[in-house]
Amino acid sequence: PVAPLYNAALGHRWAKRLLAGPVGMVDSPRLSRARLDKQLKAWGVSDATPTTLGRLTAAQQANSVVLVQDAFTSYFEAKLVMDVIELLERLDVRVFVAPFAPNGKPLHVQGFLGAFERTAAKQAERLRTLADFGVPLVGIDPAMTLTYRQEYVKALGEAAVPEVQLLPEWLDARAADLAPAGLALDDPGYRLLAHCTEKTNAPGTPKAWQRLFAAFGLELEVVATGCCGMSGTYGHEARNLDTSKAIYAQSWQPRVEDPANAGRLLATGYSCRSQARRLSDTTLAHPLQGLLEALRRAG
């Protein structure tokens, strides 16, 4: 509800000086004008609750998924969440959305480990309640989703943390069944820029994305890149700005700004897409947005 006011305030010089000075933050991203909750209600997408999941038959459970929200995509890239849901429902997957709750990743990054552990314990309990119904839990942003299998497990122990899969992990196992038979899509020759945390901690994901696209008859070339230089809030901290720009210039900037890549680059990480908007004035799509666009063109 406060997005218009918040976004307008960020455009004022005094706000930028205040954030860059006492607060130490620069280039803060704008909130999405689109309201995810309103759109989900309009589409009839149900919240994932014990009641809604408990009504499903075994066959319905096998064809359903629970999207676990993260603050970055739900509040700064709401259109991406909408596009992911539209794509999955086009492929006859029933989507439930877990009510938003913070997962504590920023607390961990900034060293507030006690607060992180308390937040993690609450979120793990919420997700464990949903996981008991047998519907897969899946997250959109790789860095936020990997928090559940790394920082959560370290803080709470493996038994306390339910499995939350990355999108490519969950889709890879279903790719052959999801792609409609006889589908012929125009292939723009997409190129994948993977999140560095995702490549390091889930190294099979670039290949999983390629297999998914191949199931739809599309080529997906994995582009070799290092870190984009954003790394969550790191690139927004005023003290890190020059370093963030230097890292981005090493491998991301030449590829993002290469005219041959226009309209072809897909990026898995929110941080990476945010960095490209900030430093190259370029909007990069998520892989599932690229796939959705190909399906839309085919009618």
PDB file of C-alpha atoms in Angstrom:
ATOM      1  CA  PRO A   1       0.000   0.000   0.000  1.00  0.00           C
ATOM      2  CA  VAL A   2       2.867   2.417   0.641  1.00  0.00           C
ATOM      3  CA  ALA A   3       4.746   1.628  -2.580  1.00  0.00           C
ATOM      4  CA  PRO A   4       3.844   4.880  -4.409  1.00  0.00           C
ATOM      5  CA  LEU A   5       4.880   7.026  -1.442  1.00  0.00           C
ATOM      6  CA  TYR A   6       8.024   5.004  -0.759  1.00  0.00           C
ATOM      7  CA  ASN A   7       9.106   5.033  -4.397  1.00  0.00           C
ATOM      8  CA  ALA A   8       8.452   8.767  -4.725  1.00  0.00           C
ATOM      9  CA  ALA A   9      10.496   9.473  -1.602  1.00  0.00           C
ATOM     10  CA  LEU A  10      13.460   7.523  -2.997  1.00  0.00           C
ATOM     11  CA  GLY A  11      13.490   9.830  -6.005  1.00  0.00           C
ATOM     12  CA  HIS A  12      14.140  12.940  -3.938  1.00  0.00           C
ATOM     13  CA  ARG A  13      17.668  14.235  -3.512  1.00  0.00           C
ATOM     14  CA  TRP A  14      17.307  14.648   0.246  1.00  0.00           C
ATOM     15  CA  ALA A  15      16.282  11.011   0.638  1.00  0.00           C
ATOM     16  CA  LYS A  16      19.273   9.824  -1.386  1.00  0.00           C
ATOM     17  CA  ARG A  17      21.634  11.948   0.727  1.00  0.00           C
ATOM     18  CA  LEU A  18      20.083  10.670   3.954  1.00  0.00           C
ATOM     19  CA  LEU A  19      20.337   7.043   2.873  1.00  0.00           C
ATOM     20  CA  ALA A  20      23.871   7.369   1.530  1.00  0.00           C
ATOM     21  CA  GLY A  21      25.113   9.310   4.571  1.00  0.00           C
ATOM     22  CA  PRO A  22      23.781   8.272   7.998  1.00  0.00           C
ATOM     23  CA  VAL A  23      22.146   5.052   6.767  1.00  0.00           C
ATOM     24  CA  GLY A  24      24.956   4.056   4.398  1.00  0.00           C
ATOM     25  CA  MET A  25      22.741   2.690   1.601  1.00  0.00           C
ATOM     26  CA  VAL A  26      22.731   3.668  -2.085  1.00  0.00           C
ATOM     27  CA  ASP A  27      20.487   2.904  -5.057  1.00  0.00           C
ATOM     28  CA  SER A  28      17.765   1.318  -2.944  1.00  0.00           C
ATOM     29  CA  PRO A  29      15.361  -0.610  -5.190  1.00  0.00           C
ATOM     30  CA  ARG A  30      11.775   0.507  -5.727  1.00  0.00           C
ATOM     31  CA  LEU A  31       8.868  -1.549  -4.438  1.00  0.00           C
ATOM     32  CA  SER A  32       6.656  -3.186  -7.041  1.00  0.00           C
ATOM     33  CA  ARG A  33       3.584  -1.133  -7.887  1.00  0.00           C
ATOM     34  CA  ALA A  34       1.713  -4.346  -8.662  1.00  0.00           C
ATOM     35  CA  ARG A  35       0.167  -5.900  -5.550  1.00  0.00           C
ATOM     36  CA  LEU A  36       0.857  -9.622  -5.529  1.00  0.00           C
ATOM     37  CA  ASP A  37      -1.818 -10.394  -2.944  1.00  0.00           C
ATOM     38  CA  LYS A  38      -4.517  -8.642  -4.995  1.00  0.00           C
ATOM     39  CA  GLN A  39      -3.512 -10.446  -8.183  1.00  0.00           C
ATOM     40  CA  LEU A  40      -3.495 -13.844  -6.496  1.00  0.00           C
ATOM     41  CA  LYS A  41      -6.956 -13.187  -5.114  1.00  0.00           C
ATOM     42  CA  ALA A  42      -8.193 -12.119  -8.563  1.00  0.00           C
ATOM     43  CA  TRP A  43      -6.801 -15.306 -10.083  1.00  0.00           C
ATOM     44  CA  GLY A  44      -8.234 -17.499  -7.351  1.00  0.00           C
ATOM     45  CA  VAL A  45      -4.811 -18.770  -6.269  1.00  0.00           C
ATOM     46  CA  SER A  46      -5.163 -20.279  -2.812  1.00  0.00           C
ATOM     47  CA  ASP A  47      -2.913 -19.730   0.174  1.00  0.00           C
ATOM     48  CA  ALA A  48      -1.068 -22.852   1.268  1.00  0.00           C
ATOM     49  CA  THR A  49      -2.616 -23.720   4.624  1.00  0.00           C
ATOM     50  CA  PRO A  50      -3.323 -26.987   6.438  1.00  0.00           C
ATOM     51  CA  THR A  51      -6.961 -26.569   5.386  1.00  0.00           C
ATOM     52  CA  THR A  52      -6.378 -26.031   1.651  1.00  0.00           C
ATOM     53  CA  LEU A  53      -3.666 -28.691   1.377  1.00  0.00           C
ATOM     54  CA  GLY A  54      -5.570 -31.148   3.539  1.00  0.00           C
ATOM     55  CA  ARG A  55      -8.458 -31.218   1.056  1.00  0.00           C
ATOM     56  CA  LEU A  56      -6.295 -32.529  -1.780  1.00  0.00           C
ATOM     57  CA  THR A  57      -6.475 -36.106  -2.973  1.00  0.00           C
ATOM     58  CA  ALA A  58      -3.259 -38.046  -3.578  1.00  0.00           C
ATOM     59  CA  ALA A  59      -3.572 -37.386  -7.315  1.00  0.00           C
ATOM     60  CA  GLN A  60      -4.066 -33.657  -6.718  1.00  0.00           C
ATOM     61  CA  GLN A  61      -1.076 -33.539  -4.375  1.00  0.00           C
ATOM     62  CA  ALA A  62       1.101 -35.058  -7.101  1.00  0.00           C
ATOM     63  CA  ASN A  63       0.136 -32.247  -9.477  1.00  0.00           C
ATOM     64  CA  SER A  64       0.436 -29.341  -7.042  1.00  0.00           C
ATOM     65  CA  VAL A  65       3.216 -27.153  -5.717  1.00  0.00           C
ATOM     66  CA  VAL A  66       3.621 -24.670  -2.866  1.00  0.00           C
ATOM     67  CA  LEU A  67       5.557 -21.520  -3.716  1.00  0.00           C
ATOM     68  CA  VAL A  68       7.510 -20.267  -0.699  1.00  0.00           C
ATOM     69  CA  GLN A  69       7.655 -16.497  -0.940  1.00  0.00           C
ATOM     70  CA  ASP A  70      10.789 -14.413  -0.394  1.00  0.00           C
ATOM     71  CA  ALA A  71      10.895 -10.681   0.273  1.00  0.00           C
ATOM     72  CA  PHE A  72      12.910  -9.829  -2.853  1.00  0.00           C
ATOM     73  CA  THR A  73      10.614 -11.312  -5.470  1.00  0.00           C
ATOM     74  CA  SER A  74       7.287 -10.792  -3.684  1.00  0.00           C
ATOM     75  CA  TYR A  75       7.846  -7.127  -2.889  1.00  0.00           C
ATOM     76  CA  PHE A  76      10.366  -5.892  -5.466  1.00  0.00           C
ATOM     77  CA  GLU A  77       9.605  -8.231  -8.392  1.00  0.00           C
ATOM     78  CA  ALA A  78       5.944  -9.111  -7.908  1.00  0.00           C
ATOM     79  CA  LYS A  79       5.502  -9.450 -11.679  1.00  0.00           C
ATOM     80  CA  LEU A  80       8.009 -12.316 -11.665  1.00  0.00           C
ATOM     81  CA  VAL A  81       5.983 -14.246  -9.086  1.00  0.00           C
ATOM     82  CA  MET A  82       2.844 -13.663 -11.173  1.00  0.00           C
ATOM     83  CA  ASP A  83       4.627 -14.893 -14.307  1.00  0.00           C
ATOM     84  CA  VAL A  84       5.888 -18.038 -12.545  1.00  0.00           C
ATOM     85  CA  ILE A  85       2.344 -18.827 -11.399  1.00  0.00           C
ATOM     86  CA  GLU A  86       0.922 -18.142 -14.871  1.00  0.00           C
ATOM     87  CA  LEU A  87       3.470 -20.447 -16.481  1.00  0.00           C
ATOM     88  CA  LEU A  88       2.901 -23.297 -14.034  1.00  0.00           C
ATOM     89  CA  GLU A  89      -0.862 -23.058 -14.382  1.00  0.00           C
ATOM     90  CA  ARG A  90      -0.520 -23.030 -18.192  1.00  0.00           C
ATOM     91  CA  LEU A  91       1.285 -26.343 -17.699  1.00  0.00           C
ATOM     92  CA  ASP A  92      -1.632 -27.670 -15.603  1.00  0.00           C
ATOM     93  CA  VAL A  93       0.168 -27.455 -12.256  1.00  0.00           C
ATOM     94  CA  ARG A  94      -1.995 -26.279  -9.366  1.00  0.00           C
ATOM     95  CA  VAL A  95      -0.154 -23.573  -7.452  1.00  0.00           C
ATOM     96  CA  PHE A  96      -0.560 -22.729  -3.786  1.00  0.00           C
ATOM     97  CA  VAL A  97       1.322 -19.805  -2.250  1.00  0.00           C
ATOM     98  CA  ALA A  98       2.638 -19.975   1.306  1.00  0.00           C
ATOM     99  CA  PRO A  99       1.696 -16.822   3.257  1.00  0.00           C
ATOM    100  CA  PHE A 100       4.679 -14.500   3.404  1.00  0.00           C
ATOM    101  CA  ALA A 101       6.940 -14.682   6.436  1.00  0.00           C
ATOM    102  CA  PRO A 102      10.554 -13.505   6.656  1.00  0.00           C
ATOM    103  CA  ASN A 103      13.170 -16.242   6.438  1.00  0.00           C
ATOM    104  CA  GLY A 104      15.890 -14.210   8.157  1.00  0.00           C
ATOM    105  CA  LYS A 105      18.588 -14.271   5.460  1.00  0.00           C
ATOM    106  CA  PRO A 106      19.411 -10.520   5.823  1.00  0.00           C
ATOM    107  CA  LEU A 107      19.731 -10.961   9.590  1.00  0.00           C
ATOM    108  CA  HIS A 108      22.280 -13.724   9.052  1.00  0.00           C
ATOM    109  CA  VAL A 109      24.212 -11.694   6.475  1.00  0.00           C
ATOM    110  CA  GLN A 110      24.469  -8.743   8.870  1.00  0.00           C
ATOM    111  CA  GLY A 111      25.579 -10.939  11.770  1.00  0.00           C
ATOM    112  CA  PHE A 112      22.426 -10.845  13.931  1.00  0.00           C
ATOM    113  CA  LEU A 113      22.676 -14.566  14.567  1.00  0.00           C
ATOM    114  CA  GLY A 114      20.409 -14.735  17.605  1.00  0.00           C
ATOM    115  CA  ALA A 115      17.595 -12.909  15.815  1.00  0.00           C
ATOM    116  CA  PHE A 116      18.199 -15.085  12.766  1.00  0.00           C
ATOM    117  CA  GLU A 117      17.869 -18.300  14.759  1.00  0.00           C
ATOM    118  CA  ARG A 118      14.586 -17.149  16.313  1.00  0.00           C
ATOM    119  CA  THR A 119      13.218 -16.143  12.902  1.00  0.00           C
ATOM    120  CA  ALA A 120      14.419 -19.388  11.338  1.00  0.00           C
ATOM    121  CA  ALA A 121      12.787 -21.507  14.041  1.00  0.00           C
ATOM    122  CA  LYS A 122       9.401 -19.858  13.450  1.00  0.00           C
ATOM    123  CA  GLN A 123       9.631 -20.143   9.667  1.00  0.00           C
ATOM    124  CA  ALA A 124      10.832 -23.748   9.782  1.00  0.00           C
ATOM    125  CA  GLU A 125       7.832 -24.667  11.932  1.00  0.00           C
ATOM    126  CA  ARG A 126       5.434 -22.968   9.491  1.00  0.00           C
ATOM    127  CA  LEU A 127       6.944 -24.750   6.510  1.00  0.00           C
ATOM    128  CA  ARG A 128       7.153 -28.103   8.298  1.00  0.00           C
ATOM    129  CA  THR A 129       3.396 -27.889   8.929  1.00  0.00           C
ATOM    130  CA  LEU A 130       2.828 -27.430   5.175  1.00  0.00           C
ATOM    131  CA  ALA A 131       5.379 -30.079   4.155  1.00  0.00           C
ATOM    132  CA  ASP A 132       3.459 -32.706   6.132  1.00  0.00           C
ATOM    133  CA  PHE A 133       0.766 -32.710   3.423  1.00  0.00           C
ATOM    134  CA  GLY A 134       3.118 -34.081   0.768  1.00  0.00           C
ATOM    135  CA  VAL A 135       3.029 -31.137  -1.662  1.00  0.00           C
ATOM    136  CA  PRO A 136       6.533 -29.983  -2.717  1.00  0.00           C
ATOM    137  CA  LEU A 137       7.777 -26.664  -1.331  1.00  0.00           C
ATOM    138  CA  VAL A 138       9.634 -24.606  -3.934  1.00  0.00           C
ATOM    139  CA  GLY A 139      11.338 -21.190  -3.800  1.00  0.00           C
ATOM    140  CA  ILE A 140      11.970 -18.739  -6.635  1.00  0.00           C
ATOM    141  CA  ASP A 141      15.120 -16.870  -5.606  1.00  0.00           C
ATOM    142  CA  PRO A 142      18.130 -19.212  -5.318  1.00  0.00           C
ATOM    143  CA  ALA A 143      20.004 -17.353  -2.581  1.00  0.00           C
ATOM    144  CA  MET A 144      16.937 -17.066  -0.356  1.00  0.00           C
ATOM    145  CA  THR A 145      15.860 -20.656  -1.020  1.00  0.00           C
ATOM    146  CA  LEU A 146      19.301 -22.126  -0.337  1.00  0.00           C
ATOM    147  CA  THR A 147      19.138 -20.518   3.112  1.00  0.00           C
ATOM    148  CA  TYR A 148      16.814 -23.333   4.178  1.00  0.00           C
ATOM    149  CA  ARG A 149      19.328 -26.080   3.450  1.00  0.00           C
ATOM    150  CA  GLN A 150      22.403 -24.209   4.646  1.00  0.00           C
ATOM    151  CA  GLU A 151      21.987 -21.557   7.338  1.00  0.00           C
ATOM    152  CA  TYR A 152      18.775 -23.114   8.681  1.00  0.00           C
ATOM    153  CA  VAL A 153      20.293 -26.582   8.978  1.00  0.00           C
ATOM    154  CA  LYS A 154      23.373 -25.197  10.705  1.00  0.00           C
ATOM    155  CA  ALA A 155      21.287 -23.212  13.196  1.00  0.00           C
ATOM    156  CA  LEU A 156      18.432 -25.660  13.827  1.00  0.00           C
ATOM    157  CA  GLY A 157      19.658 -29.103  12.772  1.00  0.00           C
ATOM    158  CA  GLU A 158      18.637 -31.055   9.700  1.00  0.00           C
ATOM    159  CA  ALA A 159      15.639 -32.755  11.297  1.00  0.00           C
ATOM    160  CA  ALA A 160      13.978 -29.413  12.070  1.00  0.00           C
ATOM    161  CA  VAL A 161      14.091 -28.054   8.508  1.00  0.00           C
ATOM    162  CA  PRO A 162      11.731 -29.252   5.744  1.00  0.00           C
ATOM    163  CA  GLU A 163      12.976 -29.530   2.176  1.00  0.00           C
ATOM    164  CA  VAL A 164      12.478 -26.417   0.052  1.00  0.00           C
ATOM    165  CA  GLN A 165      13.571 -27.075  -3.514  1.00  0.00           C
ATOM    166  CA  LEU A 166      14.949 -24.675  -6.071  1.00  0.00           C
ATOM    167  CA  LEU A 167      12.737 -24.168  -9.115  1.00  0.00           C
ATOM    168  CA  PRO A 168      15.097 -25.975 -11.531  1.00  0.00           C
ATOM    169  CA  GLU A 169      15.431 -28.951  -9.149  1.00  0.00           C
ATOM    170  CA  TRP A 170      11.676 -29.428  -8.928  1.00  0.00           C
ATOM    171  CA  LEU A 171      11.012 -28.736 -12.614  1.00  0.00           C
ATOM    172  CA  ASP A 172      13.834 -30.989 -13.822  1.00  0.00           C
ATOM    173  CA  ALA A 173      12.132 -34.095 -12.467  1.00  0.00           C
ATOM    174  CA  ARG A 174       8.868 -33.131 -14.202  1.00  0.00           C
ATOM    175  CA  ALA A 175      10.133 -31.592 -17.450  1.00  0.00           C
ATOM    176  CA  ALA A 176       9.130 -34.446 -19.759  1.00  0.00           C
ATOM    177  CA  ASP A 177       5.573 -34.490 -18.364  1.00  0.00           C
ATOM    178  CA  LEU A 178       5.126 -30.717 -18.344  1.00  0.00           C
ATOM    179  CA  ALA A 179       5.943 -29.993 -21.987  1.00  0.00           C
ATOM    180  CA  PRO A 180       2.816 -30.298 -24.178  1.00  0.00           C
ATOM    181  CA  ALA A 181       3.118 -32.910 -26.939  1.00  0.00           C
ATOM    182  CA  GLY A 182       3.772 -31.612 -30.439  1.00  0.00           C
ATOM    183  CA  LEU A 183       4.685 -28.148 -29.214  1.00  0.00           C
ATOM    184  CA  ALA A 184       6.719 -26.057 -31.668  1.00  0.00           C
ATOM    185  CA  LEU A 185       8.176 -22.867 -30.197  1.00  0.00           C
ATOM    186  CA  ASP A 186      10.218 -20.161 -31.878  1.00  0.00           C
ATOM    187  CA  ASP A 187      13.698 -20.408 -30.388  1.00  0.00           C
ATOM    188  CA  PRO A 188      15.354 -17.032 -29.708  1.00  0.00           C
ATOM    189  CA  GLY A 189      18.533 -18.751 -28.493  1.00  0.00           C
ATOM    190  CA  TYR A 190      18.376 -17.891 -24.816  1.00  0.00           C
ATOM    191  CA  ARG A 191      21.525 -17.550 -22.726  1.00  0.00           C
ATOM    192  CA  LEU A 192      21.620 -18.229 -18.999  1.00  0.00           C
ATOM    193  CA  LEU A 193      23.381 -16.100 -16.389  1.00  0.00           C
ATOM    194  CA  ALA A 194      23.263 -18.166 -13.217  1.00  0.00           C
ATOM    195  CA  HIS A 195      23.506 -16.815  -9.674  1.00  0.00           C
ATOM    196  CA  CYS A 196      26.972 -17.482  -8.240  1.00  0.00           C
ATOM    197  CA  THR A 197      25.595 -18.873  -4.954  1.00  0.00           C
ATOM    198  CA  GLU A 198      23.351 -21.200  -6.922  1.00  0.00           C
ATOM    199  CA  LYS A 199      26.228 -22.435  -9.099  1.00  0.00           C
ATOM    200  CA  THR A 200      28.436 -23.022  -6.056  1.00  0.00           C
ATOM    201  CA  ASN A 201      25.960 -24.671  -3.706  1.00  0.00           C
ATOM    202  CA  ALA A 202      23.652 -26.365  -6.221  1.00  0.00           C
ATOM    203  CA  PRO A 203      26.039 -26.958  -9.136  1.00  0.00           C
ATOM    204  CA  GLY A 204      23.582 -29.100 -11.082  1.00  0.00           C
ATOM    205  CA  THR A 205      21.074 -26.288 -11.602  1.00  0.00           C
ATOM    206  CA  PRO A 206      22.444 -24.821 -14.875  1.00  0.00           C
ATOM    207  CA  LYS A 207      22.185 -28.262 -16.497  1.00  0.00           C
ATOM    208  CA  ALA A 208      18.701 -28.656 -15.012  1.00  0.00           C
ATOM    209  CA  TRP A 209      17.625 -25.391 -16.635  1.00  0.00           C
ATOM    210  CA  GLN A 210      19.045 -26.611 -19.942  1.00  0.00           C
ATOM    211  CA  ARG A 211      17.128 -29.897 -19.709  1.00  0.00           C
ATOM    212  CA  LEU A 212      13.896 -28.036 -18.950  1.00  0.00           C
ATOM    213  CA  PHE A 213      14.306 -25.773 -21.978  1.00  0.00           C
ATOM    214  CA  ALA A 214      15.281 -28.749 -24.156  1.00  0.00           C
ATOM    215  CA  ALA A 215      12.018 -30.489 -23.186  1.00  0.00           C
ATOM    216  CA  PHE A 216      10.226 -27.529 -24.774  1.00  0.00           C
ATOM    217  CA  GLY A 217      12.479 -27.605 -27.840  1.00  0.00           C
ATOM    218  CA  LEU A 218      14.492 -24.559 -26.819  1.00  0.00           C
ATOM    219  CA  GLU A 219      18.241 -24.075 -26.614  1.00  0.00           C
ATOM    220  CA  LEU A 220      19.717 -22.537 -23.481  1.00  0.00           C
ATOM    221  CA  GLU A 221      23.395 -21.672 -23.503  1.00  0.00           C
ATOM    222  CA  VAL A 222      25.066 -21.297 -20.110  1.00  0.00           C
ATOM    223  CA  VAL A 223      27.244 -18.190 -20.095  1.00  0.00           C
ATOM    224  CA  ALA A 224      30.403 -18.254 -17.976  1.00  0.00           C
ATOM    225  CA  THR A 225      30.299 -15.452 -15.405  1.00  0.00           C
ATOM    226  CA  GLY A 226      31.553 -14.776 -11.910  1.00  0.00           C
ATOM    227  CA  CYS A 227      29.784 -12.771  -9.214  1.00  0.00           C
ATOM    228  CA  CYS A 228      27.647  -9.831 -10.363  1.00  0.00           C
ATOM    229  CA  GLY A 229      28.858  -7.735  -7.432  1.00  0.00           C
ATOM    230  CA  MET A 230      25.491  -7.219  -5.730  1.00  0.00           C
ATOM    231  CA  SER A 231      25.362 -10.176  -3.300  1.00  0.00           C
ATOM    232  CA  GLY A 232      22.147  -9.324  -1.455  1.00  0.00           C
ATOM    233  CA  THR A 233      22.563  -5.930   0.204  1.00  0.00           C
ATOM    234  CA  TYR A 234      26.350  -5.782  -0.241  1.00  0.00           C
ATOM    235  CA  GLY A 235      26.188  -3.744  -3.438  1.00  0.00           C
ATOM    236  CA  HIS A 236      23.717  -1.298  -1.880  1.00  0.00           C
ATOM    237  CA  GLU A 237      26.050  -0.428   0.983  1.00  0.00           C
ATOM    238  CA  ALA A 238      27.736   2.901   0.229  1.00  0.00           C
ATOM    239  CA  ARG A 239      31.111   1.670   1.464  1.00  0.00           C
ATOM    240  CA  ASN A 240      31.022  -1.191  -1.081  1.00  0.00           C
ATOM    241  CA  LEU A 241      29.780   0.729  -4.119  1.00  0.00           C
ATOM    242  CA  ASP A 242      33.090   1.030  -5.972  1.00  0.00           C
ATOM    243  CA  THR A 243      33.967  -2.613  -5.327  1.00  0.00           C
ATOM    244  CA  SER A 244      30.494  -3.722  -6.419  1.00  0.00           C
ATOM    245  CA  LYS A 245      30.855  -1.822  -9.697  1.00  0.00           C
ATOM    246  CA  ALA A 246      34.342  -3.229 -10.289  1.00  0.00           C
ATOM    247  CA  ILE A 247      33.144  -6.816  -9.783  1.00  0.00           C
ATOM    248  CA  TYR A 248      30.202  -6.280 -12.128  1.00  0.00           C
ATOM    249  CA  ALA A 249      32.519  -4.887 -14.804  1.00  0.00           C
ATOM    250  CA  GLN A 250      34.695  -8.021 -14.762  1.00  0.00           C
ATOM    251  CA  SER A 251      32.288 -10.518 -16.329  1.00  0.00           C
ATOM    252  CA  TRP A 252      28.681  -9.373 -16.194  1.00  0.00           C
ATOM    253  CA  GLN A 253      28.778  -5.919 -17.742  1.00  0.00           C
ATOM    254  CA  PRO A 254      30.387  -6.931 -21.073  1.00  0.00           C
ATOM    255  CA  ARG A 255      27.793  -9.667 -21.563  1.00  0.00           C
ATOM    256  CA  VAL A 256      24.769  -7.657 -20.442  1.00  0.00           C
ATOM    257  CA  GLU A 257      25.722  -4.706 -22.656  1.00  0.00           C
ATOM    258  CA  ASP A 258      26.703  -6.777 -25.712  1.00  0.00           C
ATOM    259  CA  PRO A 259      24.131  -5.929 -28.444  1.00  0.00           C
ATOM    260  CA  ALA A 260      24.270  -9.557 -29.630  1.00  0.00           C
ATOM    261  CA  ASN A 261      22.717 -10.616 -26.290  1.00  0.00           C
ATOM    262  CA  ALA A 262      19.791  -8.159 -26.368  1.00  0.00           C
ATOM    263  CA  GLY A 263      16.578  -9.949 -25.427  1.00  0.00           C
ATOM    264  CA  ARG A 264      18.354 -13.274 -25.015  1.00  0.00           C
ATOM    265  CA  LEU A 265      19.830 -13.152 -21.505  1.00  0.00           C
ATOM    266  CA  LEU A 266      18.035 -14.827 -18.606  1.00  0.00           C
ATOM    267  CA  ALA A 267      19.212 -14.442 -15.004  1.00  0.00           C
ATOM    268  CA  THR A 268      18.192 -16.660 -12.094  1.00  0.00           C
ATOM    269  CA  GLY A 269      19.065 -14.336  -9.178  1.00  0.00           C
ATOM    270  CA  TYR A 270      17.179 -11.284  -7.931  1.00  0.00           C
ATOM    271  CA  SER A 271      20.476  -9.636  -6.961  1.00  0.00           C
ATOM    272  CA  CYS A 272      21.868 -10.138 -10.462  1.00  0.00           C
ATOM    273  CA  ARG A 273      18.795  -8.720 -12.177  1.00  0.00           C
ATOM    274  CA  SER A 274      18.853  -5.772  -9.778  1.00  0.00           C
ATOM    275  CA  GLN A 275      22.522  -5.101 -10.530  1.00  0.00           C
ATOM    276  CA  ALA A 276      21.903  -5.166 -14.294  1.00  0.00           C
ATOM    277  CA  ARG A 277      19.070  -2.646 -13.922  1.00  0.00           C
ATOM    278  CA  ARG A 278      21.206  -0.414 -11.753  1.00  0.00           C
ATOM    279  CA  LEU A 279      24.497  -0.402 -13.660  1.00  0.00           C
ATOM    280  CA  SER A 280      23.489  -1.255 -17.242  1.00  0.00           C
ATOM    281  CA  ASP A 281      19.912   0.079 -17.296  1.00  0.00           C
ATOM    282  CA  THR A 282      18.882  -3.348 -18.596  1.00  0.00           C
ATOM    283  CA  THR A 283      15.978  -5.524 -17.492  1.00  0.00           C
ATOM    284  CA  LEU A 284      16.903  -9.208 -17.460  1.00  0.00           C
ATOM    285  CA  ALA A 285      14.171 -11.834 -17.418  1.00  0.00           C
ATOM    286  CA  HIS A 286      14.056 -14.895 -15.185  1.00  0.00           C
ATOM    287  CA  PRO A 287      14.350 -18.232 -17.065  1.00  0.00           C
ATOM    288  CA  LEU A 288      10.678 -19.020 -16.481  1.00  0.00           C
ATOM    289  CA  GLN A 289       9.729 -15.605 -17.858  1.00  0.00           C
ATOM    290  CA  GLY A 290      11.685 -16.483 -20.990  1.00  0.00           C
ATOM    291  CA  LEU A 291       9.864 -19.792 -21.269  1.00  0.00           C
ATOM    292  CA  LEU A 292       6.516 -18.113 -20.654  1.00  0.00           C
ATOM    293  CA  GLU A 293       7.189 -15.563 -23.380  1.00  0.00           C
ATOM    294  CA  ALA A 294       7.975 -18.364 -25.824  1.00  0.00           C
ATOM    295  CA  LEU A 295       4.663 -20.058 -24.959  1.00  0.00           C
ATOM    296  CA  ARG A 296       2.768 -16.781 -25.328  1.00  0.00           C
ATOM    297  CA  ARG A 297       4.214 -16.248 -28.805  1.00  0.00           C
ATOM    298  CA  ALA A 298       3.049 -19.731 -29.763  1.00  0.00           C
ATOM    299  CA  GLY A 299      -0.478 -18.838 -28.649  1.00  0.00           C
TER     300      GLY A 299
END
